[in-house]
Amino acid sequence: MRIGMLCGGVGGARAALALCENLPADSLTFLVNTGDDFRHLGLEIWPDWDTVVYTLGGLIETDRGWGRQDEGTKAMEEFSRLQAPDWFHLGDRDLALHVFRTWALEQGCPAHQVAAQIADRLGVKARVLRLTQSSLATEFVLKDGQRMDFQTWFVRHQGKPAVAQVKSGDGEAVTPGVLETIASSDLLLIAPSNPYLSILPMLGVPPVAEAVKSRQGPTWAVSPLLGGKAVKGPLDALLSELSPHARGQQAIVGVYSGWAQNLFLPADEMDGLNSADVVPRPCRTWLNTPQRRADFVADIMAAWKAL
Amino acid sequence: MRIGMLCGGVGGARAALALCENLPADSLTFLVNTGDDFRHLGLEIWPDWDTVVYTLGGLIETDRGWGRQDEGTKAMEEFSRLQAPDWFHLGDRDLALHVFRTWALEQGCPAHQVAAQIADRLGVKARVLRLTQSSLATEFVLKDGQRMDFQTWFVRHQGKPAVAQVKSGDGEAVTPGVLETIASSDLLLIAPSNPYLSILPMLGVPPVAEAVKSRQGPTWAVSPLLGGKAVKGPLDALLSELSPHARGQQAIVGVYSGWAQNLFLPADEMDGLNSADVVPRPCRTWLNTPQRRADFVADIMAAWKAL
């Protein structure tokens, strides 16, 4: 059974880890959001892809959910000393990856080959594909009319400015293997990632949208909310700004209407949800321990077997 | 009294430090070899200039003579893990400088402005000018006829392959201020650097050579040999390969014939030197402690006053 999963950052990485810990790696392909990818200090940075790959390679700083274990701050101290832009944190190990990647791309190696090489060298067994070869360059139209790119909004302004609209590129070349994965996976999952920042930017790319809409097998989404709230990050604020007529899990149902047939969420959060096309399904969606991740996969697989 | 000094790496940096510790910073301009400057992993690296600036900024790892104090190896561990070229060591702090510099140059900032900004932010008071705006790209013709670039020979092959000839570029644009410094300095010094790798590449640039030859004031060289031997590095081997008819200090006299009027060297190493145009002068040229550096400057200044 082949599984594909659309992933964003921390939530996507933990769901990907759950699958990798409990299913054969060669049955898994992760399709990772490129909306946050950007250039900083001349370096090519892929935050979501890196988080998934660091997580699957066992290199992630687990408590924080991003960045590397045993990471250092010496380079960052120097950027500050040099008065370089230092609003985006670059750990010493992380920096080396960005330097290597930027160099490999400058040498003319296509992005998907660079990605495959890095994932392999970091010990990742499953396929982790960036959705597109270049960034979808997510940006925000703020309530005050200003436009702001993703990193400026998320990191520099800590996700605080009120958002009226999220816009991402839709003309970027889709990475080889992505459309095939969507078409041929027995099950396509949507990870418990931020829908506005991680999932909808991917579904906004026309050939990706078409592949999802026209695939034969089921597409199931996993809710990123626990107890009706985001585990972390700016999702709660975005939901209230961008989905004013529904709250919590009902808003997530609304977002995935037309995309997924099922929404997996904690059993005690299913009451009162209504949707014409998205059926709520009970699932243990906490992903912070190996046992909880095994429970999550068991619930998904039980639903699959009950089809 | 204005002093200019042609400098290479470690020897040049220590002589520059000696002057800075004992003379007013605004009277000093250092002209630094660009023959070793190169691109590595997409990064612009200026080894000699960095060594001078790190030294004058009080940031150098003193025992080793290059690289940073309190330096880290995490980025390097990642380069190895990623199977990136890892024959050239990049400390975590050092890496940040290269990233910042490369980015600043890519932004279109001219190299001499980038250099001035970095030196200022690292706390360097004297002017430290790269000789040329781009690398002189020193390379070697080996005894076996092969050609090899500087870093490959020096770092990858540890300076071992026998050298028949050292070649450097001579058409690069000279950095603003360099020719003026050579012309207007009351005293032009040649630091106790490796003449073949650091000094002759600079003197091989025609406008620089012409400025040195036509200047009014004296040009004095400081021998890099102590006890007839190089303090460190590949100079002894190069001297025997490239100056087969003279040994030790006599070979240094030969190298600077036509360029300098005096060669400063330890008093007990002056016996038997002969030259038509370079006059040996006694000088305490050990530079490894503040007291020794003060003695060195005192000897140079005493010679200046005796003119």
XYZ file of C-alpha atoms in Angstrom, chain A residues 39-43 59 68 70-79 81-85 92-97 99-100 102-103 106 117-118 120-122, chain B residues 39-43 59 68 70-79 81-85 92-97 99-100 102-103 106 117-118 120-122:
76
model
C 16.704 33.447 0.163
C 18.411 34.960 3.151
C 21.974 36.252 3.218
C 22.321 34.791 -0.266
C 21.432 31.316 0.995
C 18.432 15.224 13.794
C 19.055 20.803 14.915
C 23.401 19.913 19.479
C 23.137 23.129 17.507
C 25.517 26.050 17.933
C 25.129 29.829 17.924
C 28.618 30.967 16.999
C 27.780 31.922 13.411
C 24.757 33.861 14.637
C 26.937 35.771 17.091
C 29.148 36.751 14.174
C 26.217 37.846 12.016
C 28.771 41.441 15.251
C 28.929 42.100 11.507
C 25.552 43.844 11.614
C 24.241 41.364 9.063
C 20.456 40.865 9.043
C 25.833 26.571 12.908
C 24.792 23.126 11.633
C 21.757 24.471 9.839
C 23.914 27.129 8.178
C 26.201 24.465 6.739
C 23.228 22.791 5.064
C 25.609 26.801 2.259
C 25.972 23.328 0.767
C 23.074 26.955 -2.314
C 26.402 25.871 -3.735
C 24.683 27.213 -8.214
C 21.124 13.903 -2.203
C 20.729 15.813 1.060
C 19.972 10.504 1.535
C 23.068 11.839 3.277
C 21.029 12.765 6.333
C 35.764 30.661 -3.896
C 34.880 27.579 -1.917
C 31.382 26.147 -1.552
C 30.173 29.273 -3.316
C 31.733 31.501 -0.657
C 39.871 37.814 17.395
C 39.057 32.522 15.315
C 36.356 30.287 20.640
C 35.723 28.782 17.214
C 33.304 25.926 16.598
C 33.329 22.863 14.353
C 29.633 22.121 14.022
C 29.278 23.435 10.483
C 32.327 21.443 9.444
C 30.814 18.274 10.905
C 27.753 18.914 8.745
C 29.805 19.502 5.610
C 27.991 14.490 6.845
C 26.681 16.040 3.617
C 29.774 14.864 1.732
C 30.485 18.463 0.769
C 34.108 19.227 -0.089
C 31.483 28.302 12.515
C 32.427 31.947 13.165
C 34.656 32.117 10.122
C 31.866 30.676 7.972
C 29.506 33.468 9.039
C 32.007 36.061 7.818
C 28.538 34.123 4.090
C 28.090 37.780 4.984
C 29.599 36.809 -0.288
C 26.106 38.173 0.211
C 26.307 39.758 -4.512
C 32.734 47.642 6.564
C 33.881 44.273 7.889
C 35.245 48.450 11.029
C 32.685 46.086 12.542
C 35.443 43.797 13.775
